[in-house]
Amino acid sequence: MLTVYRHNNLSGYIFLLPLFLFMAGFVLVPVVGTLLNSFYKDVPFLQSEFNGLDNYRSLGGDSSFWQSLRFSLLFVMAAVPLELLLGMVFALVLHKATNSKALLWAAVLIPWAIPSAVSARIWELIYNYNYGLANFVLTKFGLTTEPINWLGGSFSAFWAVTVADVWKTTPFVAIIILAGLQAVPDDFHESAKIDGAGFIRRFFSLTLPLLKPVIVVALLFRTIDSLRVFDVIYVLTGGGPGGATSALSLYGYEYYLIGDFGYASTISVVLFVIAMALSILYVRFSRFERE
């Protein structure tokens, strides 16, 4: 009996070996390499020099880093709840829709199918000061007398970037939640209806608790993605105006671009630690691991 048990265990490890090798080669090695590089002064044409925690000390006194960190966290707090709310609404509509379902699917999925750089260019045209759609609609309906420089002010640029990202990524959340909705047996809803529960009560007492694991997964993916947002900001604002929309990933990229690989690695490590900490918090807070 013991021999059979060991044989089954060995077979299991053999089947998992390709996954372990893939994770080690494409995840673990880059992470460890970046962590080690953050302890070095690594610039072109000079030999790398170990400088311990100097990069981290410099980061603590770097006002641009704190500005990027503040933007990244605010961006997550603004974009992720909006994506979750809109994704839930779209998922409920798609789940209940009987007519024109294919058309609704296409309307929801198109933003997600468009490459990020292309969608950012579309929003750049929408926000254009002289001929953009946003200013055209606002002035047409008399909501403003002067065109708004959407990408020229800190506050407006923040929300311009956030709206563009929410438009692009909400379909992803909707698909995940829709998969969860379709897994909920109809019998539960029918029994609740017989007991006299209305739509609102069924949603908060039945649907939402059953969707909890799915919502946690969507939150996890979107939080990590929002933390490392890059392409939308790079195309729309380039981090401006005055660094007001410079996310941590963009700030680190700028140091990679000028060849300060050690300092750029330090920024990447901080971003990784924040993403990891938030992921652990989500899992612990939701008790997802026990379900």
CSV table of C-alpha atoms in Angstrom, one decimal:
chain,number,residue,atom,x,y,z
A,1,MET,CA,0.0,0.0,0.0
A,2,LEU,CA,2.8,2.4,1.0
A,3,THR,CA,4.7,1.5,-2.2
A,4,VAL,CA,1.6,2.4,-4.3
A,5,TYR,CA,1.2,5.7,-2.5
A,6,ARG,CA,4.9,6.6,-3.1
A,7,HIS,CA,4.6,5.7,-6.7
A,8,ASN,CA,1.5,7.9,-7.2
A,9,ASN,CA,3.2,10.8,-5.5
A,10,LEU,CA,6.3,10.3,-7.7
A,11,SER,CA,4.0,10.3,-10.8
A,12,GLY,CA,2.4,13.5,-9.7
A,13,TYR,CA,5.7,15.3,-9.2
A,14,ILE,CA,6.8,14.1,-12.7
A,15,PHE,CA,3.7,15.5,-14.3
A,16,LEU,CA,4.2,18.8,-12.4
A,17,LEU,CA,7.9,19.1,-13.3
A,18,PRO,CA,7.3,21.0,-16.6
A,19,LEU,CA,5.3,23.6,-14.6
A,20,PHE,CA,7.9,23.9,-11.9
A,21,LEU,CA,10.6,24.4,-14.6
A,22,PHE,CA,8.5,27.0,-16.4
A,23,MET,CA,7.9,28.9,-13.2
A,24,ALA,CA,11.5,28.7,-12.2
A,25,GLY,CA,12.8,29.9,-15.6
A,26,PHE,CA,10.3,32.6,-16.4
A,27,VAL,CA,9.2,33.8,-13.0
A,28,LEU,CA,11.6,32.9,-10.2
A,29,VAL,CA,14.9,33.7,-12.0
A,30,PRO,CA,13.8,37.2,-13.3
A,31,VAL,CA,12.4,38.1,-9.9
A,32,VAL,CA,15.6,37.0,-8.0
A,33,GLY,CA,17.8,38.6,-10.7
A,34,THR,CA,15.9,41.9,-10.3
A,35,LEU,CA,16.2,41.7,-6.5
A,36,LEU,CA,19.9,41.1,-6.6
A,37,ASN,CA,20.4,43.8,-9.2
A,38,SER,CA,18.7,46.3,-6.8
A,39,PHE,CA,21.7,46.0,-4.5
A,40,TYR,CA,24.1,47.1,-7.2
A,41,LYS,CA,25.1,50.3,-8.9
A,42,ASP,CA,24.6,49.1,-12.4
A,43,VAL,CA,25.2,51.6,-15.2
A,44,PRO,CA,26.5,51.2,-18.8
A,45,PHE,CA,30.2,51.2,-19.5
A,46,LEU,CA,31.1,50.7,-15.8
A,47,GLN,CA,31.6,47.5,-13.8
A,48,SER,CA,28.6,46.7,-11.5
A,49,GLU,CA,29.4,47.7,-8.0
A,50,PHE,CA,27.7,46.3,-4.9
A,51,ASN,CA,26.2,49.2,-2.9
A,52,GLY,CA,24.0,47.4,-0.4
A,53,LEU,CA,20.8,49.4,0.4
A,54,ASP,CA,22.0,52.7,-1.1
A,55,ASN,CA,19.4,52.4,-3.9
A,56,TYR,CA,16.6,51.9,-1.3
A,57,ARG,CA,17.9,54.9,0.7
A,58,SER,CA,17.9,57.0,-2.4
A,59,LEU,CA,14.4,55.9,-3.1
A,60,GLY,CA,13.2,57.1,0.3
A,61,GLY,CA,14.4,60.6,-0.4
A,62,ASP,CA,13.2,60.7,-4.0
A,63,SER,CA,10.2,63.0,-4.3
A,64,SER,CA,9.4,61.8,-7.8
A,65,PHE,CA,9.2,58.2,-6.6
A,66,TRP,CA,6.7,59.1,-3.8
A,67,GLN,CA,4.7,61.1,-6.4
A,68,SER,CA,4.6,58.0,-8.7
A,69,LEU,CA,3.7,55.7,-5.7
A,70,ARG,CA,0.9,58.0,-4.7
A,71,PHE,CA,-0.4,58.1,-8.3
A,72,SER,CA,-0.3,54.3,-8.6
A,73,LEU,CA,-2.2,53.7,-5.4
A,74,LEU,CA,-4.8,56.4,-6.2
A,75,PHE,CA,-5.2,54.9,-9.7
A,76,VAL,CA,-5.8,51.5,-8.2
A,77,MET,CA,-8.4,52.9,-5.8
A,78,ALA,CA,-10.2,54.8,-8.5
A,79,ALA,CA,-10.0,52.3,-11.4
A,80,VAL,CA,-10.6,48.9,-9.8
A,81,PRO,CA,-13.9,49.7,-8.0
A,82,LEU,CA,-15.2,51.3,-11.2
A,83,GLU,CA,-14.3,48.3,-13.2
A,84,LEU,CA,-15.8,45.9,-10.7
A,85,LEU,CA,-19.1,47.9,-10.5
A,86,LEU,CA,-19.4,48.3,-14.3
A,87,GLY,CA,-18.3,44.7,-14.9
A,88,MET,CA,-21.0,43.5,-12.5
A,89,VAL,CA,-23.7,45.5,-14.3
A,90,PHE,CA,-22.6,44.2,-17.7
A,91,ALA,CA,-22.4,40.6,-16.5
A,92,LEU,CA,-25.9,40.8,-15.0
A,93,VAL,CA,-27.2,42.3,-18.3
A,94,LEU,CA,-25.5,39.6,-20.4
A,95,HIS,CA,-26.7,36.9,-18.1
A,96,LYS,CA,-30.3,37.9,-18.3
A,97,ALA,CA,-30.3,39.0,-21.9
A,98,THR,CA,-32.3,36.8,-24.3
A,99,ASN,CA,-32.6,38.9,-27.4
A,100,SER,CA,-29.6,40.3,-29.3
A,101,LYS,CA,-27.2,38.5,-27.0
A,102,ALA,CA,-24.5,38.2,-29.7
A,103,LEU,CA,-24.7,42.0,-30.3
A,104,LEU,CA,-24.3,42.7,-26.6
A,105,TRP,CA,-21.4,40.3,-26.3
A,106,ALA,CA,-19.7,42.1,-29.2
A,107,ALA,CA,-20.4,45.6,-27.7
A,108,VAL,CA,-18.9,44.5,-24.4
A,109,LEU,CA,-15.9,42.7,-25.8
A,110,ILE,CA,-14.7,45.1,-28.5
A,111,PRO,CA,-12.8,47.4,-26.0
A,112,TRP,CA,-11.0,44.5,-24.6
A,113,ALA,CA,-10.0,43.1,-28.0
A,114,ILE,CA,-8.4,46.4,-29.1
A,115,PRO,CA,-4.7,46.6,-28.3
A,116,SER,CA,-3.9,48.9,-25.4
A,117,ALA,CA,-1.8,51.4,-27.4
A,118,VAL,CA,-4.5,51.7,-30.1
A,119,SER,CA,-7.3,52.3,-27.5
A,120,ALA,CA,-5.1,54.9,-25.8
A,121,ARG,CA,-4.7,56.7,-29.2
A,122,ILE,CA,-8.5,56.6,-29.6
A,123,TRP,CA,-8.9,58.2,-26.2
A,124,GLU,CA,-6.2,60.8,-27.1
A,125,LEU,CA,-8.4,61.8,-30.0
A,126,ILE,CA,-11.5,61.9,-27.8
A,127,TYR,CA,-9.6,64.2,-25.3
A,128,ASN,CA,-8.1,66.5,-28.0
A,129,TYR,CA,-8.5,70.1,-27.0
A,130,ASN,CA,-9.4,71.4,-30.4
A,131,TYR,CA,-11.5,68.7,-32.1
A,132,GLY,CA,-12.0,66.0,-29.5
A,133,LEU,CA,-15.4,64.3,-29.0
A,134,ALA,CA,-15.4,65.0,-25.2
A,135,ASN,CA,-15.2,68.8,-25.7
A,136,PHE,CA,-17.6,68.7,-28.6
A,137,VAL,CA,-20.3,66.9,-26.5
A,138,LEU,CA,-19.8,69.1,-23.5
A,139,THR,CA,-20.0,72.4,-25.5
A,140,LYS,CA,-22.9,71.1,-27.6
A,141,PHE,CA,-25.0,70.4,-24.5
A,142,GLY,CA,-23.9,73.7,-22.9
A,143,LEU,CA,-22.1,72.0,-20.0
A,144,THR,CA,-19.1,74.1,-20.6
A,145,THR,CA,-18.4,77.3,-22.5
A,146,GLU,CA,-14.7,76.7,-23.1
A,147,PRO,CA,-12.9,73.5,-24.2
A,148,ILE,CA,-11.3,71.5,-21.4
A,149,ASN,CA,-7.6,70.7,-21.6
A,150,TRP,CA,-8.2,67.1,-20.4
A,151,LEU,CA,-4.5,66.0,-20.5
A,152,GLY,CA,-3.0,69.4,-19.4
A,153,GLY,CA,-4.1,69.5,-15.8
A,154,SER,CA,-3.2,67.1,-12.9
A,155,PHE,CA,-6.8,66.3,-11.9
A,156,SER,CA,-8.3,66.1,-15.3
A,157,ALA,CA,-5.3,64.0,-16.6
A,158,PHE,CA,-5.7,61.6,-13.7
A,159,TRP,CA,-9.4,61.0,-14.5
A,160,ALA,CA,-8.8,60.9,-18.3
A,161,VAL,CA,-6.3,58.1,-17.8
A,162,THR,CA,-8.6,56.3,-15.4
A,163,VAL,CA,-11.6,56.4,-17.7
A,164,ALA,CA,-9.5,55.2,-20.6
A,165,ASP,CA,-8.3,52.2,-18.6
A,166,VAL,CA,-11.7,51.4,-17.2
A,167,TRP,CA,-13.2,51.4,-20.7
A,168,LYS,CA,-10.5,49.1,-21.9
A,169,THR,CA,-10.5,46.5,-19.0
A,170,THR,CA,-14.1,46.4,-17.7
A,171,PRO,CA,-15.0,43.6,-20.2
A,172,PHE,CA,-12.3,41.4,-18.6
A,173,VAL,CA,-14.1,41.8,-15.2
A,174,ALA,CA,-17.5,41.2,-16.8
A,175,ILE,CA,-16.4,37.9,-18.4
A,176,ILE,CA,-15.1,36.6,-15.1
A,177,ILE,CA,-18.2,37.6,-13.2
A,178,LEU,CA,-20.4,36.2,-15.9
A,179,ALA,CA,-18.7,32.9,-15.7
A,180,GLY,CA,-19.5,32.9,-11.9
A,181,LEU,CA,-23.1,33.8,-12.6
A,182,GLN,CA,-23.6,31.0,-15.0
A,183,ALA,CA,-22.3,28.5,-12.4
A,184,VAL,CA,-25.0,29.5,-9.9
A,185,PRO,CA,-27.9,27.0,-10.2
A,186,ASP,CA,-31.2,28.5,-11.3
A,187,ASP,CA,-33.0,26.5,-8.6
A,188,PHE,CA,-31.6,28.8,-5.9
A,189,HIS,CA,-33.2,31.8,-7.5
A,190,GLU,CA,-36.5,30.0,-8.1
A,191,SER,CA,-36.7,29.0,-4.5
A,192,ALA,CA,-35.9,32.5,-3.3
A,193,LYS,CA,-38.6,33.9,-5.7
A,194,ILE,CA,-41.2,31.5,-4.2
A,195,ASP,CA,-40.2,32.7,-0.7
A,196,GLY,CA,-41.0,36.3,-1.9
A,197,ALA,CA,-37.5,37.6,-2.3
A,198,GLY,CA,-37.2,40.5,-4.8
A,199,PHE,CA,-34.3,41.1,-7.2
A,200,ILE,CA,-32.4,43.4,-4.8
A,201,ARG,CA,-32.7,40.9,-1.9
A,202,ARG,CA,-31.8,38.0,-4.1
A,203,PHE,CA,-28.7,39.8,-5.4
A,204,PHE,CA,-27.3,40.8,-2.0
A,205,SER,CA,-28.4,37.7,-0.1
A,206,LEU,CA,-27.8,35.0,-2.7
A,207,THR,CA,-25.9,36.1,-5.8
A,208,LEU,CA,-23.3,38.3,-4.2
A,209,PRO,CA,-22.2,35.7,-1.6
A,210,LEU,CA,-22.0,32.9,-4.2
A,211,LEU,CA,-19.9,35.2,-6.4
A,212,LYS,CA,-17.4,36.0,-3.7
A,213,PRO,CA,-14.6,33.7,-4.9
A,214,VAL,CA,-15.0,35.0,-8.5
A,215,ILE,CA,-15.0,38.7,-7.4
A,216,VAL,CA,-11.8,38.1,-5.4
A,217,VAL,CA,-10.1,36.6,-8.5
A,218,ALA,CA,-11.3,39.6,-10.6
A,219,LEU,CA,-10.1,42.1,-7.9
A,220,LEU,CA,-6.7,40.3,-7.7
A,221,PHE,CA,-6.0,40.4,-11.4
A,222,ARG,CA,-7.2,43.9,-11.8
A,223,THR,CA,-5.3,45.3,-8.8
A,224,ILE,CA,-2.1,43.8,-10.0
A,225,ASP,CA,-2.7,45.0,-13.6
A,226,SER,CA,-3.6,48.5,-12.4
A,227,LEU,CA,-0.5,48.7,-10.3
A,228,ARG,CA,1.7,48.0,-13.2
A,229,VAL,CA,-0.3,50.1,-15.7
A,230,PHE,CA,2.0,51.4,-18.4
A,231,ASP,CA,0.9,51.6,-22.0
A,232,VAL,CA,-2.3,53.7,-21.6
A,233,ILE,CA,-0.3,56.3,-19.6
A,234,TYR,CA,2.7,56.2,-21.9
A,235,VAL,CA,0.6,57.0,-24.9
A,236,LEU,CA,-1.9,59.4,-23.4
A,237,THR,CA,0.2,61.6,-21.1
A,238,GLY,CA,3.8,60.2,-21.0
A,239,GLY,CA,3.6,60.6,-17.2
A,240,GLY,CA,2.7,64.3,-17.4
A,241,PRO,CA,1.8,67.0,-16.8
A,242,GLY,CA,4.8,67.5,-14.4
A,243,GLY,CA,4.9,63.8,-13.5
A,244,ALA,CA,1.3,63.9,-12.2
A,245,THR,CA,0.4,60.7,-14.0
A,246,SER,CA,3.7,58.9,-13.7
A,247,ALA,CA,2.9,55.4,-12.5
A,248,LEU,CA,5.7,53.4,-10.8
A,249,SER,CA,6.1,51.2,-13.8
A,250,LEU,CA,6.6,54.2,-16.1
A,251,TYR,CA,9.0,55.8,-13.5
A,252,GLY,CA,11.1,52.6,-13.4
A,253,TYR,CA,11.1,52.4,-17.2
A,254,GLU,CA,12.6,55.9,-17.4
A,255,TYR,CA,15.5,54.7,-15.3
A,256,TYR,CA,16.0,51.6,-17.5
A,257,LEU,CA,15.9,53.9,-20.5
A,258,ILE,CA,18.8,56.1,-19.2
A,259,GLY,CA,20.8,53.0,-18.2
A,260,ASP,CA,20.5,53.1,-14.4
A,261,PHE,CA,19.6,49.4,-14.1
A,262,GLY,CA,20.2,49.2,-10.4
A,263,TYR,CA,17.9,52.0,-9.4
A,264,ALA,CA,15.3,50.8,-11.9
A,265,SER,CA,15.5,47.3,-10.4
A,266,THR,CA,14.9,48.9,-7.0
A,267,ILE,CA,11.7,50.5,-8.2
A,268,SER,CA,10.6,47.2,-9.8
A,269,VAL,CA,11.2,45.4,-6.5
A,270,VAL,CA,9.1,47.9,-4.6
A,271,LEU,CA,6.3,47.5,-7.1
A,272,PHE,CA,6.5,43.7,-6.8
A,273,VAL,CA,6.4,43.8,-3.0
A,274,ILE,CA,3.3,46.1,-3.1
A,275,ALA,CA,1.5,43.8,-5.6
A,276,MET,CA,2.4,40.8,-3.5
A,277,ALA,CA,1.2,42.4,-0.2
A,278,LEU,CA,-2.1,43.5,-1.7
A,279,SER,CA,-2.6,40.0,-3.2
A,280,ILE,CA,-2.0,38.4,0.2
A,281,LEU,CA,-4.4,40.9,1.9
A,282,TYR,CA,-7.1,40.1,-0.7
A,283,VAL,CA,-6.8,36.3,-0.1
A,284,ARG,CA,-6.6,36.6,3.7
A,285,PHE,CA,-9.4,39.2,4.0
A,286,SER,CA,-11.8,37.2,1.8
A,287,ARG,CA,-10.8,33.8,3.3
A,288,PHE,CA,-10.7,32.6,-0.3
A,289,GLU,CA,-8.1,30.0,0.6
A,290,ARG,CA,-10.7,28.1,2.8
A,291,GLU,CA,-13.3,27.9,0.1
